[in-house]
PDB file of N, CA and C in Angstrom:
ATOM      1  N   MET A   1     -10.490  11.316   6.734  1.00 41.00           N
ATOM      2  CA  MET A   1     -10.022  11.839   5.478  1.00 41.00           C
ATOM      3  C   MET A   1      -8.594  11.322   5.250  1.00 41.00           C
ATOM      4  N   PRO A   2      -8.369  10.545   4.219  1.00 46.00           N
ATOM      5  CA  PRO A   2      -7.042   9.970   4.018  1.00 46.00           C
ATOM      6  C   PRO A   2      -6.030  10.994   3.525  1.00 46.00           C
ATOM      7  N   ALA A   3      -4.799  10.748   3.905  1.00 51.00           N
ATOM      8  CA  ALA A   3      -3.701  11.576   3.411  1.00 51.00           C
ATOM      9  C   ALA A   3      -3.018  10.842   2.274  1.00 51.00           C
ATOM     10  N   LEU A   4      -2.661  11.578   1.252  1.00 56.00           N
ATOM     11  CA  LEU A   4      -1.906  11.023   0.140  1.00 56.00           C
ATOM     12  C   LEU A   4      -0.449  11.369   0.389  1.00 56.00           C
ATOM     13  N   LYS A   5       0.406  10.354   0.438  1.00 62.00           N
ATOM     14  CA  LYS A   5       1.806  10.607   0.772  1.00 62.00           C
ATOM     15  C   LYS A   5       2.720  10.253  -0.378  1.00 62.00           C
ATOM     16  N   ARG A   6       3.647  11.144  -0.612  1.00 60.00           N
ATOM     17  CA  ARG A   6       4.741  10.944  -1.558  1.00 60.00           C
ATOM     18  C   ARG A   6       5.971  11.519  -0.876  1.00 60.00           C
ATOM     19  N   PRO A   7       7.146  11.152  -1.318  1.00 59.00           N
ATOM     20  CA  PRO A   7       8.339  11.724  -0.678  1.00 59.00           C
ATOM     21  C   PRO A   7       8.287  13.250  -0.672  1.00 59.00           C
ATOM     22  N   GLY A   8       8.318  13.820   0.516  1.00 58.00           N
ATOM     23  CA  GLY A   8       8.312  15.265   0.647  1.00 58.00           C
ATOM     24  C   GLY A   8       6.961  15.930   0.508  1.00 58.00           C
ATOM     25  N   VAL A   9       5.887  15.150   0.283  1.00 57.00           N
ATOM     26  CA  VAL A   9       4.560  15.718   0.055  1.00 57.00           C
ATOM     27  C   VAL A   9       3.521  14.916   0.829  1.00 57.00           C
ATOM     28  N   SER A  10       2.620  15.601   1.485  1.00 55.00           N
ATOM     29  CA  SER A  10       1.484  14.958   2.135  1.00 55.00           C
ATOM     30  C   SER A  10       0.256  15.822   1.867  1.00 55.00           C
ATOM     31  N   LEU A  11      -0.744  15.247   1.223  1.00 56.00           N
ATOM     32  CA  LEU A  11      -1.960  15.974   0.869  1.00 56.00           C
ATOM     33  C   LEU A  11      -3.160  15.305   1.510  1.00 56.00           C
ATOM     34  N   ASN A  12      -4.121  16.090   1.926  1.00 65.00           N
ATOM     35  CA  ASN A  12      -5.364  15.526   2.437  1.00 65.00           C
ATOM     36  C   ASN A  12      -6.380  15.474   1.309  1.00 65.00           C
ATOM     37  N   SER A  13      -7.046  14.338   1.198  1.00 67.00           N
ATOM     38  CA  SER A  13      -8.065  14.151   0.172  1.00 67.00           C
ATOM     39  C   SER A  13      -9.430  14.339   0.818  1.00 67.00           C
ATOM     40  N   GLY A  14     -10.371  14.837   0.069  1.00 71.00           N
ATOM     41  CA  GLY A  14     -11.724  15.000   0.581  1.00 71.00           C
ATOM     42  C   GLY A  14     -12.541  13.722   0.472  1.00 71.00           C
ATOM     43  N   LYS A  15     -11.918  12.635   0.038  1.00 75.00           N
ATOM     44  CA  LYS A  15     -12.634  11.377  -0.177  1.00 75.00           C
ATOM     45  C   LYS A  15     -12.173  10.333   0.823  1.00 75.00           C
ATOM     46  N   ASN A  16     -13.062   9.383   1.118  1.00 81.00           N
ATOM     47  CA  ASN A  16     -12.628   8.291   1.978  1.00 81.00           C
ATOM     48  C   ASN A  16     -11.870   7.263   1.137  1.00 81.00           C
ATOM     49  N   LEU A  17     -11.227   6.328   1.796  1.00 82.00           N
ATOM     50  CA  LEU A  17     -10.366   5.377   1.098  1.00 82.00           C
ATOM     51  C   LEU A  17     -11.136   4.498   0.131  1.00 82.00           C
ATOM     52  N   LYS A  18     -12.344   4.127   0.486  1.00 87.00           N
ATOM     53  CA  LYS A  18     -13.155   3.299  -0.408  1.00 87.00           C
ATOM     54  C   LYS A  18     -13.461   4.050  -1.705  1.00 87.00           C
ATOM     55  N   GLU A  19     -13.796   5.322  -1.596  1.00 86.00           N
ATOM     56  CA  GLU A  19     -14.064   6.133  -2.791  1.00 86.00           C
ATOM     57  C   GLU A  19     -12.819   6.251  -3.668  1.00 86.00           C
ATOM     58  N   LEU A  20     -11.675   6.484  -3.039  1.00 84.00           N
ATOM     59  CA  LEU A  20     -10.428   6.560  -3.804  1.00 84.00           C
ATOM     60  C   LEU A  20     -10.126   5.235  -4.489  1.00 84.00           C
ATOM     61  N   GLU A  21     -10.295   4.145  -3.760  1.00 87.00           N
ATOM     62  CA  GLU A  21     -10.019   2.820  -4.314  1.00 87.00           C
ATOM     63  C   GLU A  21     -10.891   2.545  -5.537  1.00 87.00           C
ATOM     64  N   GLU A  22     -12.151   2.950  -5.484  1.00 90.00           N
ATOM     65  CA  GLU A  22     -13.063   2.731  -6.609  1.00 90.00           C
ATOM     66  C   GLU A  22     -12.687   3.569  -7.831  1.00 90.00           C
ATOM     67  N   GLU A  23     -12.071   4.721  -7.616  1.00 87.00           N
ATOM     68  CA  GLU A  23     -11.688   5.597  -8.724  1.00 87.00           C
ATOM     69  C   GLU A  23     -10.350   5.227  -9.351  1.00 87.00           C
ATOM     70  N   LEU A  24      -9.487   4.593  -8.572  1.00 88.00           N
ATOM     71  CA  LEU A  24      -8.147   4.271  -9.061  1.00 88.00           C
ATOM     72  C   LEU A  24      -8.147   2.982  -9.867  1.00 88.00           C
ATOM     73  N   ASP A  25      -7.249   2.892 -10.815  1.00 94.00           N
ATOM     74  CA  ASP A  25      -7.100   1.704 -11.656  1.00 94.00           C
ATOM     75  C   ASP A  25      -6.566   0.547 -10.808  1.00 94.00           C
ATOM     76  N   PRO A  26      -7.308  -0.570 -10.699  1.00 91.00           N
ATOM     77  CA  PRO A  26      -6.854  -1.703  -9.884  1.00 91.00           C
ATOM     78  C   PRO A  26      -5.605  -2.378 -10.442  1.00 91.00           C
ATOM     79  N   ASN A  27      -5.242  -2.072 -11.683  1.00 93.00           N
ATOM     80  CA  ASN A  27      -3.987  -2.585 -12.231  1.00 93.00           C
ATOM     81  C   ASN A  27      -2.792  -1.744 -11.789  1.00 93.00           C
ATOM     82  N   GLU A  28      -3.075  -0.588 -11.189  1.00 92.00           N
ATOM     83  CA  GLU A  28      -2.007   0.305 -10.742  1.00 92.00           C
ATOM     84  C   GLU A  28      -1.958   0.489  -9.229  1.00 92.00           C
ATOM     85  N   PHE A  29      -3.086   0.284  -8.553  1.00 90.00           N
ATOM     86  CA  PHE A  29      -3.157   0.489  -7.111  1.00 90.00           C
ATOM     87  C   PHE A  29      -3.832  -0.703  -6.446  1.00 90.00           C
ATOM     88  N   CYS A  30      -3.427  -0.998  -5.205  1.00 90.00           N
ATOM     89  CA  CYS A  30      -4.134  -2.036  -4.451  1.00 90.00           C
ATOM     90  C   CYS A  30      -4.137  -1.667  -2.975  1.00 90.00           C
ATOM     91  N   ARG A  31      -5.124  -2.192  -2.295  1.00 91.00           N
ATOM     92  CA  ARG A  31      -5.229  -1.992  -0.861  1.00 91.00           C
ATOM     93  C   ARG A  31      -4.417  -3.088  -0.187  1.00 91.00           C
ATOM     94  N   ILE A  32      -3.558  -2.703   0.751  1.00 92.00           N
ATOM     95  CA  ILE A  32      -2.764  -3.690   1.477  1.00 92.00           C
ATOM     96  C   ILE A  32      -3.188  -3.784   2.938  1.00 92.00           C
ATOM     97  N   HIS A  33      -4.034  -2.855   3.346  1.00 90.00           N
ATOM     98  CA  HIS A  33      -4.492  -2.778   4.730  1.00 90.00           C
ATOM     99  C   HIS A  33      -5.764  -1.946   4.700  1.00 90.00           C
ATOM    100  N   ARG A  34      -6.560  -2.017   5.723  1.00 87.00           N
ATOM    101  CA  ARG A  34      -7.820  -1.257   5.687  1.00 87.00           C
ATOM    102  C   ARG A  34      -7.594   0.245   5.584  1.00 87.00           C
ATOM    103  N   SER A  35      -6.385   0.699   5.923  1.00 84.00           N
ATOM    104  CA  SER A  35      -6.121   2.134   5.861  1.00 84.00           C
ATOM    105  C   SER A  35      -5.007   2.518   4.883  1.00 84.00           C
ATOM    106  N   ILE A  36      -4.592   1.569   4.007  1.00 87.00           N
ATOM    107  CA  ILE A  36      -3.467   1.868   3.114  1.00 87.00           C
ATOM    108  C   ILE A  36      -3.723   1.373   1.695  1.00 87.00           C
ATOM    109  N   LEU A  37      -3.605   2.277   0.734  1.00 88.00           N
ATOM    110  CA  LEU A  37      -3.577   1.945  -0.696  1.00 88.00           C
ATOM    111  C   LEU A  37      -2.158   2.208  -1.190  1.00 88.00           C
ATOM    112  N   VAL A  38      -1.668   1.343  -2.076  1.00 90.00           N
ATOM    113  CA  VAL A  38      -0.300   1.477  -2.572  1.00 90.00           C
ATOM    114  C   VAL A  38      -0.296   1.433  -4.092  1.00 90.00           C
ATOM    115  N   ARG A  39       0.520   2.295  -4.696  1.00 90.00           N
ATOM    116  CA  ARG A  39       0.741   2.218  -6.144  1.00 90.00           C
ATOM    117  C   ARG A  39       1.683   1.039  -6.371  1.00 90.00           C
ATOM    118  N   LEU A  40       1.269   0.083  -7.183  1.00 92.00           N
ATOM    119  CA  LEU A  40       2.051  -1.131  -7.399  1.00 92.00           C
ATOM    120  C   LEU A  40       3.444  -0.842  -7.940  1.00 92.00           C
ATOM    121  N   SER A  41       3.574   0.145  -8.795  1.00 93.00           N
ATOM    122  CA  SER A  41       4.889   0.458  -9.361  1.00 93.00           C
ATOM    123  C   SER A  41       5.848   1.049  -8.326  1.00 93.00           C
ATOM    124  N   ALA A  42       5.342   1.459  -7.167  1.00 92.00           N
ATOM    125  CA  ALA A  42       6.190   2.010  -6.110  1.00 92.00           C
ATOM    126  C   ALA A  42       6.782   0.922  -5.221  1.00 92.00           C
ATOM    127  N   ILE A  43       6.311  -0.311  -5.367  1.00 93.00           N
ATOM    128  CA  ILE A  43       6.808  -1.402  -4.531  1.00 93.00           C
ATOM    129  C   ILE A  43       8.175  -1.837  -5.044  1.00 93.00           C
ATOM    130  N   ALA A  44       9.191  -1.690  -4.193  1.00 95.00           N
ATOM    131  CA  ALA A  44      10.550  -2.092  -4.560  1.00 95.00           C
ATOM    132  C   ALA A  44      10.747  -3.584  -4.324  1.00 95.00           C
ATOM    133  N   SER A  45      10.191  -4.098  -3.215  1.00 94.00           N
ATOM    134  CA  SER A  45      10.322  -5.523  -2.910  1.00 94.00           C
ATOM    135  C   SER A  45       9.311  -5.922  -1.849  1.00 94.00           C
ATOM    136  N   VAL A  46       9.112  -7.234  -1.754  1.00 92.00           N
ATOM    137  CA  VAL A  46       8.235  -7.818  -0.741  1.00 92.00           C
ATOM    138  C   VAL A  46       9.081  -8.808   0.036  1.00 92.00           C
ATOM    139  N   GLN A  47       8.995  -8.745   1.359  1.00 92.00           N
ATOM    140  CA  GLN A  47       9.738  -9.703   2.170  1.00 92.00           C
ATOM    141  C   GLN A  47       8.876 -10.155   3.336  1.00 92.00           C
ATOM    142  N   ARG A  48       9.326 -11.198   4.001  1.00 91.00           N
ATOM    143  CA  ARG A  48       8.632 -11.693   5.189  1.00 91.00           C
ATOM    144  C   ARG A  48       9.496 -11.439   6.415  1.00 91.00           C
ATOM    145  N   ASP A  49       8.844 -11.091   7.516  1.00 90.00           N
ATOM    146  CA  ASP A  49       9.593 -10.939   8.755  1.00 90.00           C
ATOM    147  C   ASP A  49       9.648 -12.284   9.475  1.00 90.00           C
ATOM    148  N   LYS A  50      10.228 -12.308  10.660  1.00 93.00           N
ATOM    149  CA  LYS A  50      10.398 -13.563  11.408  1.00 93.00           C
ATOM    150  C   LYS A  50       9.075 -14.205  11.781  1.00 93.00           C
ATOM    151  N   ARG A  51       8.025 -13.417  11.850  1.00 91.00           N
ATOM    152  CA  ARG A  51       6.703 -13.949  12.204  1.00 91.00           C
ATOM    153  C   ARG A  51       5.888 -14.325  10.976  1.00 91.00           C
ATOM    154  N   GLY A  52       6.469 -14.181   9.786  1.00 87.00           N
ATOM    155  CA  GLY A  52       5.784 -14.568   8.558  1.00 87.00           C
ATOM    156  C   GLY A  52       4.925 -13.487   7.935  1.00 87.00           C
ATOM    157  N   ARG A  53       4.943 -12.300   8.502  1.00 90.00           N
ATOM    158  CA  ARG A  53       4.154 -11.198   7.945  1.00 90.00           C
ATOM    159  C   ARG A  53       4.845 -10.648   6.704  1.00 90.00           C
ATOM    160  N   GLN A  54       4.054 -10.270   5.725  1.00 93.00           N
ATOM    161  CA  GLN A  54       4.609  -9.683   4.508  1.00 93.00           C
ATOM    162  C   GLN A  54       4.814  -8.185   4.703  1.00 93.00           C
ATOM    163  N   LEU A  55       5.987  -7.724   4.299  1.00 94.00           N
ATOM    164  CA  LEU A  55       6.333  -6.313   4.406  1.00 94.00           C
ATOM    165  C   LEU A  55       6.711  -5.794   3.034  1.00 94.00           C
ATOM    166  N   LEU A  56       6.212  -4.617   2.700  1.00 94.00           N
ATOM    167  CA  LEU A  56       6.529  -4.000   1.417  1.00 94.00           C
ATOM    168  C   LEU A  56       7.585  -2.923   1.614  1.00 94.00           C
ATOM    169  N   ASN A  57       8.603  -2.976   0.795  1.00 94.00           N
ATOM    170  CA  ASN A  57       9.583  -1.895   0.721  1.00 94.00           C
ATOM    171  C   ASN A  57       9.125  -0.989  -0.411  1.00 94.00           C
ATOM    172  N   ILE A  58       8.849   0.248  -0.072  1.00 92.00           N
ATOM    173  CA  ILE A  58       8.338   1.216  -1.040  1.00 92.00           C
ATOM    174  C   ILE A  58       9.480   2.145  -1.454  1.00 92.00           C
ATOM    175  N   ARG A  59       9.607   2.370  -2.742  1.00 90.00           N
ATOM    176  CA  ARG A  59      10.659   3.270  -3.243  1.00 90.00           C
ATOM    177  C   ARG A  59      10.527   4.657  -2.602  1.00 90.00           C
ATOM    178  N   ASP A  60      11.643   5.212  -2.197  1.00 85.00           N
ATOM    179  CA  ASP A  60      11.703   6.563  -1.619  1.00 85.00           C
ATOM    180  C   ASP A  60      10.858   6.723  -0.352  1.00 85.00           C
ATOM    181  N   PHE A  61      10.636   5.628   0.366  1.00 85.00           N
ATOM    182  CA  PHE A  61       9.854   5.669   1.605  1.00 85.00           C
ATOM    183  C   PHE A  61      10.595   4.791   2.603  1.00 85.00           C
ATOM    184  N   GLN A  62      10.997   5.334   3.734  1.00 86.00           N
ATOM    185  CA  GLN A  62      11.882   4.599   4.628  1.00 86.00           C
ATOM    186  C   GLN A  62      11.217   3.462   5.381  1.00 86.00           C
ATOM    187  N   GLU A  63      10.010   3.664   5.878  1.00 87.00           N
ATOM    188  CA  GLU A  63       9.408   2.597   6.672  1.00 87.00           C
ATOM    189  C   GLU A  63       8.784   1.532   5.778  1.00 87.00           C
ATOM    190  N   LYS A  64       8.794   0.290   6.264  1.00 92.00           N
ATOM    191  CA  LYS A  64       8.181  -0.818   5.535  1.00 92.00           C
ATOM    192  C   LYS A  64       6.700  -0.856   5.888  1.00 92.00           C
ATOM    193  N   LEU A  65       5.882  -1.212   4.917  1.00 92.00           N
ATOM    194  CA  LEU A  65       4.440  -1.284   5.133  1.00 92.00           C
ATOM    195  C   LEU A  65       4.024  -2.734   5.268  1.00 92.00           C
ATOM    196  N   GLU A  66       3.299  -3.032   6.319  1.00 93.00           N
ATOM    197  CA  GLU A  66       2.837  -4.400   6.551  1.00 93.00           C
ATOM    198  C   GLU A  66       1.551  -4.661   5.770  1.00 93.00           C
ATOM    199  N   VAL A  67       1.515  -5.809   5.118  1.00 93.00           N
ATOM    200  CA  VAL A  67       0.320  -6.244   4.396  1.00 93.00           C
ATOM    201  C   VAL A  67      -0.562  -6.989   5.393  1.00 93.00           C
ATOM    202  N   SER A  68      -1.833  -6.629   5.473  1.00 92.00           N
ATOM    203  CA  SER A  68      -2.729  -7.299   6.412  1.00 92.00           C
ATOM    204  C   SER A  68      -2.999  -8.732   5.969  1.00 92.00           C
ATOM    205  N   ARG A  69      -3.419  -9.547   6.902  1.00 89.00           N
ATOM    206  CA  ARG A  69      -3.739 -10.956   6.587  1.00 89.00           C
ATOM    207  C   ARG A  69      -4.809 -11.043   5.515  1.00 89.00           C
ATOM    208  N   ASN A  70      -5.756 -10.115   5.514  1.00 88.00           N
ATOM    209  CA  ASN A  70      -6.834 -10.130   4.517  1.00 88.00           C
ATOM    210  C   ASN A  70      -6.344  -9.849   3.107  1.00 88.00           C
ATOM    211  N   HIS A  71      -5.155  -9.259   2.976  1.00 87.00           N
ATOM    212  CA  HIS A  71      -4.640  -8.888   1.655  1.00 87.00           C
ATOM    213  C   HIS A  71      -3.360  -9.638   1.284  1.00 87.00           C
ATOM    214  N   ASN A  72      -2.924 -10.575   2.126  1.00 84.00           N
ATOM    215  CA  ASN A  72      -1.707 -11.353   1.861  1.00 84.00           C
ATOM    216  C   ASN A  72      -1.747 -12.070   0.525  1.00 84.00           C
ATOM    217  N   HIS A  73      -2.916 -12.537   0.135  1.00 82.00           N
ATOM    218  CA  HIS A  73      -3.029 -13.322  -1.103  1.00 82.00           C
ATOM    219  C   HIS A  73      -2.580 -12.535  -2.334  1.00 82.00           C
ATOM    220  N   LEU A  74      -2.619 -11.214  -2.267  1.00 80.00           N
ATOM    221  CA  LEU A  74      -2.232 -10.384  -3.409  1.00 80.00           C
ATOM    222  C   LEU A  74      -0.741 -10.469  -3.715  1.00 80.00           C
ATOM    223  N   PHE A  75       0.044 -10.877  -2.722  1.00 75.00           N
ATOM    224  CA  PHE A  75       1.497 -10.861  -2.876  1.00 75.00           C
ATOM    225  C   PHE A  75       2.124 -12.247  -2.739  1.00 75.00           C
ATOM    226  N   GLN A  76       1.348 -13.291  -2.850  1.00 71.00           N
ATOM    227  CA  GLN A  76       1.882 -14.643  -2.714  1.00 71.00           C
ATOM    228  C   GLN A  76       2.887 -14.977  -3.802  1.00 71.00           C
ATOM    229  N   THR A  77       2.719 -14.421  -4.993  1.00 57.00           N
ATOM    230  CA  THR A  77       3.608 -14.763  -6.105  1.00 57.00           C
ATOM    231  C   THR A  77       4.793 -13.819  -6.224  1.00 57.00           C
ATOM    232  N   MET A  78       4.846 -12.787  -5.399  1.00 52.00           N
ATOM    233  CA  MET A  78       5.956 -11.821  -5.485  1.00 52.00           C
ATOM    234  C   MET A  78       7.130 -12.303  -4.669  1.00 52.00           C
TER     235      MET A  78
END
């Protein structure tokens, strides 16, 4: 059961990630990892680490989120 996280809030959803992904607008949300969906407007920046992995800086979220190799193509132009 996935958790929905926002600054100061964590909610459990009764749906699996695939179900949530199908319900959400793909112009507003995207999957960056098999276990992570991100609201595109929450992305502050995209950077690469020393190993070439793409990392997302999310507004109001301290840790950086790594984009999986399967989803790297989504951020090639950012």
